[in-house]
């Protein structure tokens, strides 16, 4: 399994964290919270957003349950998503080999995000601080050192194995 | 009350959180998560809360309306963060309707964080408001309100704020308030949750 990049979107449609690895041999390579990835993050958000509304409409109404997307695959790679009820999206781009990354994303949410961002009262719980930063127009990112270090440590073994 | 660290972050991930809560009842989910949660001394918690309320009483010169407000505000700030912790532990999806919300609250949320299961009653005709009857409120163990406070103080008002904040984060705009409290000489402690409206998820600019 190989992972290419990792993204977090908040409920205001903003990308609040992005991490892209460029050299598979070097887990320290690549960019974090890069400006250059702004457009890509918007496209990625759009793909998932559209597919979510499609699958929402296609799901049977009997159970009354929303039909969440777990992964989207293309010829070259796969997009894995984990969405929480509070509207956070955790997105991981990997190679196309089938592997269930939902546990990985759930772990990132419950043991890294909640621990270092939510339970950290000095970090904002909502990254949009004004009306003008909502609806995909915000630019604030997670810069917390603990969060970053622990995330790197956790994902490192998966970059090229 | 911190979560049990069941796996080390540097290892390959193994199952941690409850799977597919849809297939099991909310009650079972609540109990299972409670079993996995690290426990702390309830008295320590009760006394800590007591210290906070009494400090507020001093700070606000026994202006109980202000104290209620302040407790509510504190609860709100706790709730907006606590919801993430709750969802991380239970992996519950959004609730379909208030009926399910009430069960998730009483059987999962209260169970996981306070180990109590309030009764759900007094449904409004439109099914958009319900009451939680809290029989064994851990916040108010050992508490007897002084005469001047009995009239106005809602001792456990922090709970209202927590519910308000947490529900708002899952797009349910609710009013949450106490109707009665044993501490004030009422028959039972009743917490009312009333849905105002379901908030809409935001969509990126230009999508509509």
mmCIF file of C-alpha atoms in Angstrom:
data_model
loop_
_atom_site.group_PDB
_atom_site.id
_atom_site.type_symbol
_atom_site.label_atom_id
_atom_site.label_comp_id
_atom_site.label_asym_id
_atom_site.label_seq_id
_atom_site.Cartn_x
_atom_site.Cartn_y
_atom_site.Cartn_z
ATOM 1 C CA UNK A 1 0.000 0.000 0.000
ATOM 2 C CA UNK A 2 1.085 3.489 -0.773
ATOM 3 C CA UNK A 3 -0.455 6.749 0.271
ATOM 4 C CA UNK A 4 -0.084 9.886 -1.790
ATOM 5 C CA UNK A 5 -1.799 12.632 0.169
ATOM 6 C CA UNK A 6 -4.064 13.363 3.106
ATOM 7 C CA UNK A 7 -6.688 16.094 3.520
ATOM 8 C CA UNK A 8 -9.108 17.361 6.157
ATOM 9 C CA UNK A 9 -12.155 19.454 5.265
ATOM 10 C CA UNK A 10 -14.353 21.183 7.830
ATOM 11 C CA UNK A 11 -18.081 21.797 7.705
ATOM 12 C CA UNK A 12 -17.553 25.201 6.127
ATOM 13 C CA UNK A 13 -16.258 23.478 2.983
ATOM 14 C CA UNK A 14 -12.731 24.655 3.743
ATOM 15 C CA UNK A 15 -9.631 22.538 3.532
ATOM 16 C CA UNK A 16 -8.106 22.862 7.006
ATOM 17 C CA UNK A 17 -5.177 20.503 6.521
ATOM 18 C CA UNK A 18 -3.380 19.064 3.563
ATOM 19 C CA UNK A 19 -0.326 16.884 3.308
ATOM 20 C CA UNK A 20 1.172 15.636 0.105
ATOM 21 C CA UNK A 21 4.094 13.269 -0.229
ATOM 22 C CA UNK A 22 6.155 13.585 -3.374
ATOM 23 C CA UNK A 23 9.003 11.106 -3.002
ATOM 24 C CA UNK A 24 7.864 7.686 -1.890
ATOM 25 C CA UNK A 25 11.348 6.863 -0.661
ATOM 26 C CA UNK A 26 11.393 9.820 1.690
ATOM 27 C CA UNK A 27 8.486 10.192 4.133
ATOM 28 C CA UNK A 28 9.645 13.703 5.029
ATOM 29 C CA UNK A 29 9.284 14.940 1.463
ATOM 30 C CA UNK A 30 6.400 16.879 0.024
ATOM 31 C CA UNK A 31 4.302 19.758 1.266
ATOM 32 C CA UNK A 32 2.061 20.581 4.213
ATOM 33 C CA UNK A 33 -0.702 23.173 4.040
ATOM 34 C CA UNK A 34 0.623 24.380 0.719
ATOM 35 C CA UNK A 35 -0.949 27.311 -1.117
ATOM 36 C CA UNK A 36 -0.381 25.479 -4.377
ATOM 37 C CA UNK A 37 -2.786 22.787 -3.284
ATOM 38 C CA UNK A 38 -5.683 25.206 -2.871
ATOM 39 C CA UNK A 39 -7.123 24.489 -6.294
ATOM 40 C CA UNK A 40 -6.630 20.759 -5.991
ATOM 41 C CA UNK A 41 -8.339 20.766 -2.620
ATOM 42 C CA UNK A 42 -11.323 22.564 -4.120
ATOM 43 C CA UNK A 43 -11.560 20.029 -6.933
ATOM 44 C CA UNK A 44 -11.238 17.156 -4.497
ATOM 45 C CA UNK A 45 -13.936 18.681 -2.317
ATOM 46 C CA UNK A 46 -16.148 19.053 -5.363
ATOM 47 C CA UNK A 47 -15.763 15.415 -6.407
ATOM 48 C CA UNK A 48 -16.699 14.133 -2.978
ATOM 49 C CA UNK A 49 -19.452 16.706 -2.511
ATOM 50 C CA UNK A 50 -21.105 15.797 -5.806
ATOM 51 C CA UNK A 51 -20.798 12.065 -5.270
ATOM 52 C CA UNK A 52 -22.222 12.433 -1.792
ATOM 53 C CA UNK A 53 -25.312 14.129 -3.120
ATOM 54 C CA UNK A 54 -25.678 11.516 -5.850
ATOM 55 C CA UNK A 55 -25.349 8.576 -3.462
ATOM 56 C CA UNK A 56 -27.675 10.331 -1.044
ATOM 57 C CA UNK A 57 -30.337 10.424 -3.732
ATOM 58 C CA UNK A 58 -29.723 6.853 -4.887
ATOM 59 C CA UNK A 59 -29.896 5.227 -1.466
ATOM 60 C CA UNK A 60 -33.088 3.398 -0.677
ATOM 61 C CA UNK A 61 -35.508 5.387 1.398
ATOM 62 C CA UNK A 62 -36.670 2.314 3.302
ATOM 63 C CA UNK A 63 -33.962 2.434 5.886
ATOM 64 C CA UNK A 64 -33.997 6.200 5.874
ATOM 65 C CA UNK A 65 -30.226 6.104 6.163
ATOM 66 C CA UNK A 66 -27.815 8.258 4.295
ATOM 67 C CA UNK A 67 -25.522 6.352 2.032
ATOM 68 C CA UNK A 68 -21.986 7.449 2.888
ATOM 69 C CA UNK A 69 -19.133 7.154 0.420
ATOM 70 C CA UNK A 70 -16.229 5.108 1.685
ATOM 71 C CA UNK A 71 -13.987 5.173 -1.351
ATOM 72 C CA UNK A 72 -13.853 6.320 -4.939
ATOM 73 C CA UNK A 73 -11.467 4.594 -7.301
ATOM 74 C CA UNK A 74 -10.007 5.605 -10.618
ATOM 75 C CA UNK A 75 -7.558 3.806 -12.890
ATOM 76 C CA UNK A 76 -4.559 5.189 -11.047
ATOM 77 C CA UNK A 77 -5.570 5.830 -7.488
ATOM 78 C CA UNK A 78 -8.261 5.618 -4.835
ATOM 79 C CA UNK A 79 -9.862 8.303 -2.693
ATOM 80 C CA UNK A 80 -10.855 7.125 0.758
ATOM 81 C CA UNK A 81 -13.218 9.251 2.809
ATOM 82 C CA UNK A 82 -14.448 9.279 6.378
ATOM 83 C CA UNK A 83 -17.179 11.805 7.216
ATOM 84 C CA UNK A 84 -18.310 12.602 10.740
ATOM 85 C CA UNK A 85 -21.735 13.755 11.868
ATOM 86 C CA UNK A 86 -20.246 17.154 12.716
ATOM 87 C CA UNK A 87 -19.299 17.647 9.069
ATOM 88 C CA UNK A 88 -15.583 16.901 9.105
ATOM 89 C CA UNK A 89 -14.200 14.988 6.157
ATOM 90 C CA UNK A 90 -10.991 13.008 6.357
ATOM 91 C CA UNK A 91 -9.683 12.146 2.915
ATOM 92 C CA UNK A 92 -6.782 9.925 1.941
ATOM 93 C CA UNK A 93 -5.435 9.400 -1.579
ATOM 94 C CA UNK A 94 -3.761 6.037 -2.081
ATOM 95 C CA UNK A 95 -2.770 3.653 -4.844
ATOM 96 C CA UNK A 96 -5.575 1.645 -6.395
ATOM 97 C CA UNK A 97 -4.861 -1.633 -4.587
ATOM 98 C CA UNK A 98 -7.887 -2.462 -2.467
ATOM 99 C CA UNK A 99 -7.291 -1.984 1.216
ATOM 100 C CA UNK A 100 -9.720 -0.842 3.831
ATOM 101 C CA UNK A 101 -8.471 2.511 5.056
ATOM 102 C CA UNK A 102 -11.575 3.381 7.059
ATOM 103 C CA UNK A 103 -9.931 2.190 10.266
ATOM 104 C CA UNK A 104 -6.926 4.348 9.491
ATOM 105 C CA UNK A 105 -9.100 7.424 8.988
ATOM 106 C CA UNK A 106 -11.166 6.640 12.062
ATOM 107 C CA UNK A 107 -8.002 6.390 14.103
ATOM 108 C CA UNK A 108 -6.768 9.729 12.772
ATOM 109 C CA UNK A 109 -10.084 11.269 13.805
ATOM 110 C CA UNK A 110 -10.489 9.748 17.236
ATOM 111 C CA UNK A 111 -6.918 9.496 18.455
ATOM 112 C CA UNK A 112 -5.144 12.343 16.693
ATOM 113 C CA UNK A 113 -7.678 14.996 15.685
ATOM 114 C CA UNK A 114 -9.879 14.817 18.774
ATOM 115 C CA UNK A 115 -6.893 14.485 21.067
ATOM 116 C CA UNK A 116 -4.753 17.332 19.767
ATOM 117 C CA UNK A 117 -7.264 19.726 18.185
ATOM 118 C CA UNK A 118 -10.665 19.262 19.841
ATOM 119 C CA UNK A 119 -9.392 18.604 23.344
ATOM 120 C CA UNK A 120 -6.921 21.443 23.022
ATOM 121 C CA UNK A 121 -8.812 24.479 24.275
ATOM 122 C CA UNK A 122 -6.261 26.862 22.808
ATOM 123 C CA UNK A 123 -6.966 25.589 19.333
ATOM 124 C CA UNK A 124 -10.190 26.835 17.739
ATOM 125 C CA UNK A 125 -12.905 24.199 17.371
ATOM 126 C CA UNK A 126 -14.275 26.037 14.373
ATOM 127 C CA UNK A 127 -11.735 27.208 11.831
ATOM 128 C CA UNK A 128 -13.993 29.774 10.197
ATOM 129 C CA UNK A 129 -13.989 32.850 12.381
ATOM 130 C CA UNK A 130 -16.243 35.099 10.367
ATOM 131 C CA UNK A 131 -19.022 34.840 7.825
ATOM 132 C CA UNK A 132 -16.512 35.597 5.044
ATOM 133 C CA UNK A 133 -14.536 32.464 5.834
ATOM 134 C CA UNK A 134 -17.462 30.134 5.455
ATOM 135 C CA UNK A 135 -18.695 28.306 2.374
ATOM 136 C CA UNK A 136 -15.270 27.358 1.118
ATOM 137 C CA UNK A 137 -13.652 30.769 1.328
ATOM 138 C CA UNK A 138 -11.564 30.296 4.440
ATOM 139 C CA UNK A 139 -7.821 29.834 4.398
ATOM 140 C CA UNK A 140 -7.072 28.891 8.000
ATOM 141 C CA UNK A 141 -5.137 25.674 8.498
ATOM 142 C CA UNK A 142 -4.262 23.407 11.359
ATOM 143 C CA UNK A 143 -0.757 24.338 12.446
ATOM 144 C CA UNK A 144 -0.639 22.490 15.753
ATOM 145 C CA UNK A 145 2.784 20.878 16.192
ATOM 146 C CA UNK A 146 1.571 17.890 18.208
ATOM 147 C CA UNK A 147 -1.102 17.129 15.674
ATOM 148 C CA UNK A 148 1.346 17.315 12.809
ATOM 149 C CA UNK A 149 4.025 15.214 14.450
ATOM 150 C CA UNK A 150 1.655 12.489 15.553
ATOM 151 C CA UNK A 151 -0.008 12.356 12.177
ATOM 152 C CA UNK A 152 3.344 12.009 10.427
ATOM 153 C CA UNK A 153 4.419 9.307 12.835
ATOM 154 C CA UNK A 154 1.228 7.384 12.272
ATOM 155 C CA UNK A 155 1.152 7.644 8.481
ATOM 156 C CA UNK A 156 4.869 7.173 7.870
ATOM 157 C CA UNK A 157 4.792 3.351 7.676
ATOM 158 C CA UNK A 158 2.086 3.530 5.016
ATOM 159 C CA UNK A 159 3.822 5.862 2.589
ATOM 160 C CA UNK A 160 5.576 3.096 0.725
ATOM 161 C CA UNK A 161 5.061 -0.351 2.062
ATOM 162 C CA UNK B 1 -12.390 10.872 31.874
ATOM 163 C CA UNK B 2 -9.885 10.535 29.093
ATOM 164 C CA UNK B 3 -10.182 7.846 26.521
ATOM 165 C CA UNK B 4 -8.326 4.638 26.920
ATOM 166 C CA UNK B 5 -5.383 4.569 24.583
ATOM 167 C CA UNK B 6 -5.868 1.159 23.095
ATOM 168 C CA UNK B 7 -3.347 1.333 20.325
ATOM 169 C CA UNK B 8 -0.074 3.078 19.945
ATOM 170 C CA UNK B 9 -0.095 5.664 17.198
ATOM 171 C CA UNK B 10 3.113 4.369 15.620
ATOM 172 C CA UNK B 11 1.804 0.854 15.099
ATOM 173 C CA UNK B 12 -0.266 -0.481 12.274
ATOM 174 C CA UNK B 13 -3.879 0.315 13.005
ATOM 175 C CA UNK B 14 -6.140 -2.294 14.503
ATOM 176 C CA UNK B 15 -9.854 -1.960 15.209
ATOM 177 C CA UNK B 16 -10.530 0.569 17.934
ATOM 178 C CA UNK B 17 -13.966 2.067 17.717
ATOM 179 C CA UNK B 18 -17.363 0.460 17.605
ATOM 180 C CA UNK B 19 -18.303 -0.820 14.190
ATOM 181 C CA UNK B 20 -21.510 -0.261 12.303
ATOM 182 C CA UNK B 21 -23.681 1.163 15.047
ATOM 183 C CA UNK B 22 -26.695 0.771 12.786
ATOM 184 C CA UNK B 23 -26.694 -2.953 13.195
ATOM 185 C CA UNK B 24 -26.846 -2.743 16.957
ATOM 186 C CA UNK B 25 -29.087 -0.822 19.247
ATOM 187 C CA UNK B 26 -27.997 2.481 20.690
ATOM 188 C CA UNK B 27 -28.222 0.995 24.153
ATOM 189 C CA UNK B 28 -25.696 -1.717 23.354
ATOM 190 C CA UNK B 29 -23.375 0.860 21.793
ATOM 191 C CA UNK B 30 -23.602 3.046 24.884
ATOM 192 C CA UNK B 31 -22.838 0.189 27.223
ATOM 193 C CA UNK B 32 -19.977 -1.114 25.191
ATOM 194 C CA UNK B 33 -18.316 2.285 24.916
ATOM 195 C CA UNK B 34 -18.833 2.844 28.634
ATOM 196 C CA UNK B 35 -16.999 -0.419 29.357
ATOM 197 C CA UNK B 36 -14.031 0.712 27.304
ATOM 198 C CA UNK B 37 -13.911 4.149 28.910
ATOM 199 C CA UNK B 38 -11.423 4.890 31.633
ATOM 200 C CA UNK B 39 -13.212 5.605 34.892
ATOM 201 C CA UNK B 40 -12.650 8.390 37.357
ATOM 202 C CA UNK B 41 -13.965 8.982 40.841
ATOM 203 C CA UNK B 42 -17.488 10.393 40.621
ATOM 204 C CA UNK B 43 -17.176 12.246 43.919
ATOM 205 C CA UNK B 44 -14.155 14.123 42.678
ATOM 206 C CA UNK B 45 -16.213 15.195 39.680
ATOM 207 C CA UNK B 46 -19.187 16.208 41.830
ATOM 208 C CA UNK B 47 -17.014 18.213 44.193
ATOM 209 C CA UNK B 48 -15.133 19.903 41.360
ATOM 210 C CA UNK B 49 -18.419 21.033 39.870
ATOM 211 C CA UNK B 50 -19.568 22.218 43.286
ATOM 212 C CA UNK B 51 -16.399 24.287 43.612
ATOM 213 C CA UNK B 52 -17.062 25.917 40.238
ATOM 214 C CA UNK B 53 -20.642 26.842 41.109
ATOM 215 C CA UNK B 54 -19.713 28.223 44.512
ATOM 216 C CA UNK B 55 -16.894 30.250 42.980
ATOM 217 C CA UNK B 56 -19.357 31.691 40.455
ATOM 218 C CA UNK B 57 -21.709 32.564 43.300
ATOM 219 C CA UNK B 58 -18.929 34.564 44.934
ATOM 220 C CA UNK B 59 -17.818 36.195 41.678
ATOM 221 C CA UNK B 60 -21.292 37.300 40.690
ATOM 222 C CA UNK B 61 -22.361 38.354 44.170
ATOM 223 C CA UNK B 62 -25.160 35.774 44.280
ATOM 224 C CA UNK B 63 -26.828 37.155 41.163
ATOM 225 C CA UNK B 64 -28.316 33.789 40.219
ATOM 226 C CA UNK B 65 -29.635 34.843 36.830
ATOM 227 C CA UNK B 66 -26.104 35.723 35.780
ATOM 228 C CA UNK B 67 -24.763 32.524 37.292
ATOM 229 C CA UNK B 68 -27.256 30.457 35.299
ATOM 230 C CA UNK B 69 -26.167 32.262 32.166
ATOM 231 C CA UNK B 70 -22.518 31.723 32.918
ATOM 232 C CA UNK B 71 -22.988 28.018 33.617
ATOM 233 C CA UNK B 72 -24.899 27.723 30.354
ATOM 234 C CA UNK B 73 -22.116 29.464 28.473
ATOM 235 C CA UNK B 74 -19.481 27.218 30.036
ATOM 236 C CA UNK B 75 -21.560 24.206 29.095
ATOM 237 C CA UNK B 76 -21.862 25.426 25.528
ATOM 238 C CA UNK B 77 -18.094 25.675 25.144
ATOM 239 C CA UNK B 78 -17.759 22.174 26.558
ATOM 240 C CA UNK B 79 -20.506 20.760 24.349
ATOM 241 C CA UNK B 80 -19.132 21.971 21.028
ATOM 242 C CA UNK B 81 -15.946 20.021 21.732
ATOM 243 C CA UNK B 82 -17.410 17.113 23.623
ATOM 244 C CA UNK B 83 -19.511 16.149 20.602
ATOM 245 C CA UNK B 84 -16.358 15.307 18.625
ATOM 246 C CA UNK B 85 -15.151 13.127 21.459
ATOM 247 C CA UNK B 86 -18.548 11.451 21.615
ATOM 248 C CA UNK B 87 -18.639 10.770 17.879
ATOM 249 C CA UNK B 88 -15.078 9.504 17.884
ATOM 250 C CA UNK B 89 -15.982 6.987 20.572
ATOM 251 C CA UNK B 90 -19.305 5.808 19.217
ATOM 252 C CA UNK B 91 -18.930 6.421 15.450
ATOM 253 C CA UNK B 92 -22.645 7.221 15.288
ATOM 254 C CA UNK B 93 -24.041 8.780 12.121
ATOM 255 C CA UNK B 94 -26.483 11.683 12.163
ATOM 256 C CA UNK B 95 -29.816 10.944 13.780
ATOM 257 C CA UNK B 96 -32.955 10.609 11.713
ATOM 258 C CA UNK B 97 -35.526 12.558 13.653
ATOM 259 C CA UNK B 98 -35.821 13.641 17.253
ATOM 260 C CA UNK B 99 -36.936 10.215 18.450
ATOM 261 C CA UNK B 100 -33.540 8.823 17.602
ATOM 262 C CA UNK B 101 -31.805 11.896 18.975
ATOM 263 C CA UNK B 102 -33.505 11.430 22.327
ATOM 264 C CA UNK B 103 -32.380 7.815 22.499
ATOM 265 C CA UNK B 104 -28.849 8.659 21.454
ATOM 266 C CA UNK B 105 -28.764 11.267 24.229
ATOM 267 C CA UNK B 106 -30.170 9.166 27.033
ATOM 268 C CA UNK B 107 -28.753 5.752 26.159
ATOM 269 C CA UNK B 108 -25.424 6.706 24.624
ATOM 270 C CA UNK B 109 -24.303 10.196 25.562
ATOM 271 C CA UNK B 110 -25.398 10.306 29.202
ATOM 272 C CA UNK B 111 -24.316 6.692 29.642
ATOM 273 C CA UNK B 112 -20.849 7.247 28.207
ATOM 274 C CA UNK B 113 -20.039 10.475 30.005
ATOM 275 C CA UNK B 114 -21.955 10.246 33.287
ATOM 276 C CA UNK B 115 -23.055 6.596 33.478
ATOM 277 C CA UNK B 116 -26.719 7.507 33.865
ATOM 278 C CA UNK B 117 -29.664 6.796 31.567
ATOM 279 C CA UNK B 118 -32.285 9.534 31.894
ATOM 280 C CA UNK B 119 -35.858 8.613 31.026
ATOM 281 C CA UNK B 120 -37.367 10.210 27.913
ATOM 282 C CA UNK B 121 -40.952 11.434 28.335
ATOM 283 C CA UNK B 122 -43.401 14.263 27.677
ATOM 284 C CA UNK B 123 -43.207 14.249 23.910
ATOM 285 C CA UNK B 124 -44.824 17.264 22.325
ATOM 286 C CA UNK B 125 -47.553 16.552 19.807
ATOM 287 C CA UNK B 126 -45.304 17.543 16.916
ATOM 288 C CA UNK B 127 -42.549 15.178 18.134
ATOM 289 C CA UNK B 128 -40.086 18.063 18.235
ATOM 290 C CA UNK B 129 -39.699 18.464 21.978
ATOM 291 C CA UNK B 130 -39.101 15.966 24.771
ATOM 292 C CA UNK B 131 -38.058 15.844 28.405
ATOM 293 C CA UNK B 132 -35.220 13.978 30.011
ATOM 294 C CA UNK B 133 -35.948 12.922 33.592
ATOM 295 C CA UNK B 134 -32.659 12.696 35.434
ATOM 296 C CA UNK B 135 -33.180 10.589 38.546
ATOM 297 C CA UNK B 136 -29.641 10.290 39.767
ATOM 298 C CA UNK B 137 -27.919 13.490 38.721
ATOM 299 C CA UNK B 138 -24.241 13.058 39.634
ATOM 300 C CA UNK B 139 -23.676 16.828 39.529
ATOM 301 C CA UNK B 140 -25.975 17.430 42.486
ATOM 302 C CA UNK B 141 -24.981 14.626 44.874
ATOM 303 C CA UNK B 142 -24.449 16.007 48.402
ATOM 304 C CA UNK B 143 -25.908 19.372 47.368
ATOM 305 C CA UNK B 144 -28.440 21.361 49.342
ATOM 306 C CA UNK B 145 -29.223 24.801 48.032
ATOM 307 C CA UNK B 146 -29.357 27.712 50.458
ATOM 308 C CA UNK B 147 -32.741 29.461 50.720
ATOM 309 C CA UNK B 148 -31.858 32.405 48.483
ATOM 310 C CA UNK B 149 -30.600 30.140 45.722
ATOM 311 C CA UNK B 150 -33.599 27.815 45.690
ATOM 312 C CA UNK B 151 -35.752 30.377 43.943
ATOM 313 C CA UNK B 152 -33.553 31.117 40.975
ATOM 314 C CA UNK B 153 -30.464 28.953 40.621
ATOM 315 C CA UNK B 154 -30.476 26.045 38.188
ATOM 316 C CA UNK B 155 -27.610 24.200 39.798
ATOM 317 C CA UNK B 156 -26.897 21.809 36.908
ATOM 318 C CA UNK B 157 -27.434 24.403 34.189
ATOM 319 C CA UNK B 158 -24.093 23.436 32.670
ATOM 320 C CA UNK B 159 -25.859 20.342 31.275
ATOM 321 C CA UNK B 160 -28.233 22.520 29.249
ATOM 322 C CA UNK B 161 -25.304 24.335 27.706
ATOM 323 C CA UNK B 162 -23.524 21.089 26.886
ATOM 324 C CA UNK B 163 -26.584 19.678 25.113
ATOM 325 C CA UNK B 164 -27.192 22.933 23.269
ATOM 326 C CA UNK B 165 -23.607 23.127 22.015
ATOM 327 C CA UNK B 166 -23.331 19.475 21.096
ATOM 328 C CA UNK B 167 -26.655 19.347 19.243
ATOM 329 C CA UNK B 168 -25.830 22.527 17.367
ATOM 330 C CA UNK B 169 -22.668 20.904 16.036
ATOM 331 C CA UNK B 170 -24.737 18.157 14.415
ATOM 332 C CA UNK B 171 -26.996 20.783 12.823
ATOM 333 C CA UNK B 172 -29.829 20.586 15.357
ATOM 334 C CA UNK B 173 -30.702 24.040 16.643
ATOM 335 C CA UNK B 174 -32.415 23.350 19.962
ATOM 336 C CA UNK B 175 -33.557 25.131 23.093
ATOM 337 C CA UNK B 176 -32.452 23.283 26.185
ATOM 338 C CA UNK B 177 -33.593 24.263 29.670
ATOM 339 C CA UNK B 178 -34.531 22.908 33.079
ATOM 340 C CA UNK B 179 -38.203 22.661 33.933
ATOM 341 C CA UNK B 180 -37.804 21.363 37.450
ATOM 342 C CA UNK B 181 -35.069 20.274 39.824
ATOM 343 C CA UNK B 182 -35.194 18.139 42.964
ATOM 344 C CA UNK B 183 -32.809 20.639 44.549
ATOM 345 C CA UNK B 184 -35.514 23.274 44.270
ATOM 346 C CA UNK B 185 -38.034 21.071 45.990
ATOM 347 C CA UNK B 186 -39.644 19.679 42.829
ATOM 348 C CA UNK B 187 -40.733 16.070 42.397
ATOM 349 C CA UNK B 188 -38.098 15.270 39.803
ATOM 350 C CA UNK B 189 -35.305 16.790 37.763
ATOM 351 C CA UNK B 190 -36.635 17.474 34.294
ATOM 352 C CA UNK B 191 -34.609 18.775 31.382
ATOM 353 C CA UNK B 192 -36.506 19.942 28.315
ATOM 354 C CA UNK B 193 -35.069 19.739 24.793
ATOM 355 C CA UNK B 194 -36.971 21.575 22.096
ATOM 356 C CA UNK B 195 -36.004 21.559 18.432
ATOM 357 C CA UNK B 196 -36.095 24.955 16.750
ATOM 358 C CA UNK B 197 -34.951 23.875 13.347
ATOM 359 C CA UNK B 198 -32.571 21.606 11.549
ATOM 360 C CA UNK B 199 -29.674 23.697 10.266
ATOM 361 C CA UNK B 200 -28.659 23.322 6.633
ATOM 362 C CA UNK B 201 -25.256 22.019 5.690
ATOM 363 C CA UNK B 202 -23.147 24.667 4.021
ATOM 364 C CA UNK B 203 -22.332 24.352 0.367
ATOM 365 C CA UNK B 204 -19.419 26.019 -1.414
ATOM 366 C CA UNK B 205 -20.059 29.401 -2.961
ATOM 367 C CA UNK B 206 -21.345 29.170 -6.523
ATOM 368 C CA UNK B 207 -22.868 25.725 -6.031
ATOM 369 C CA UNK B 208 -26.435 26.937 -5.610
#
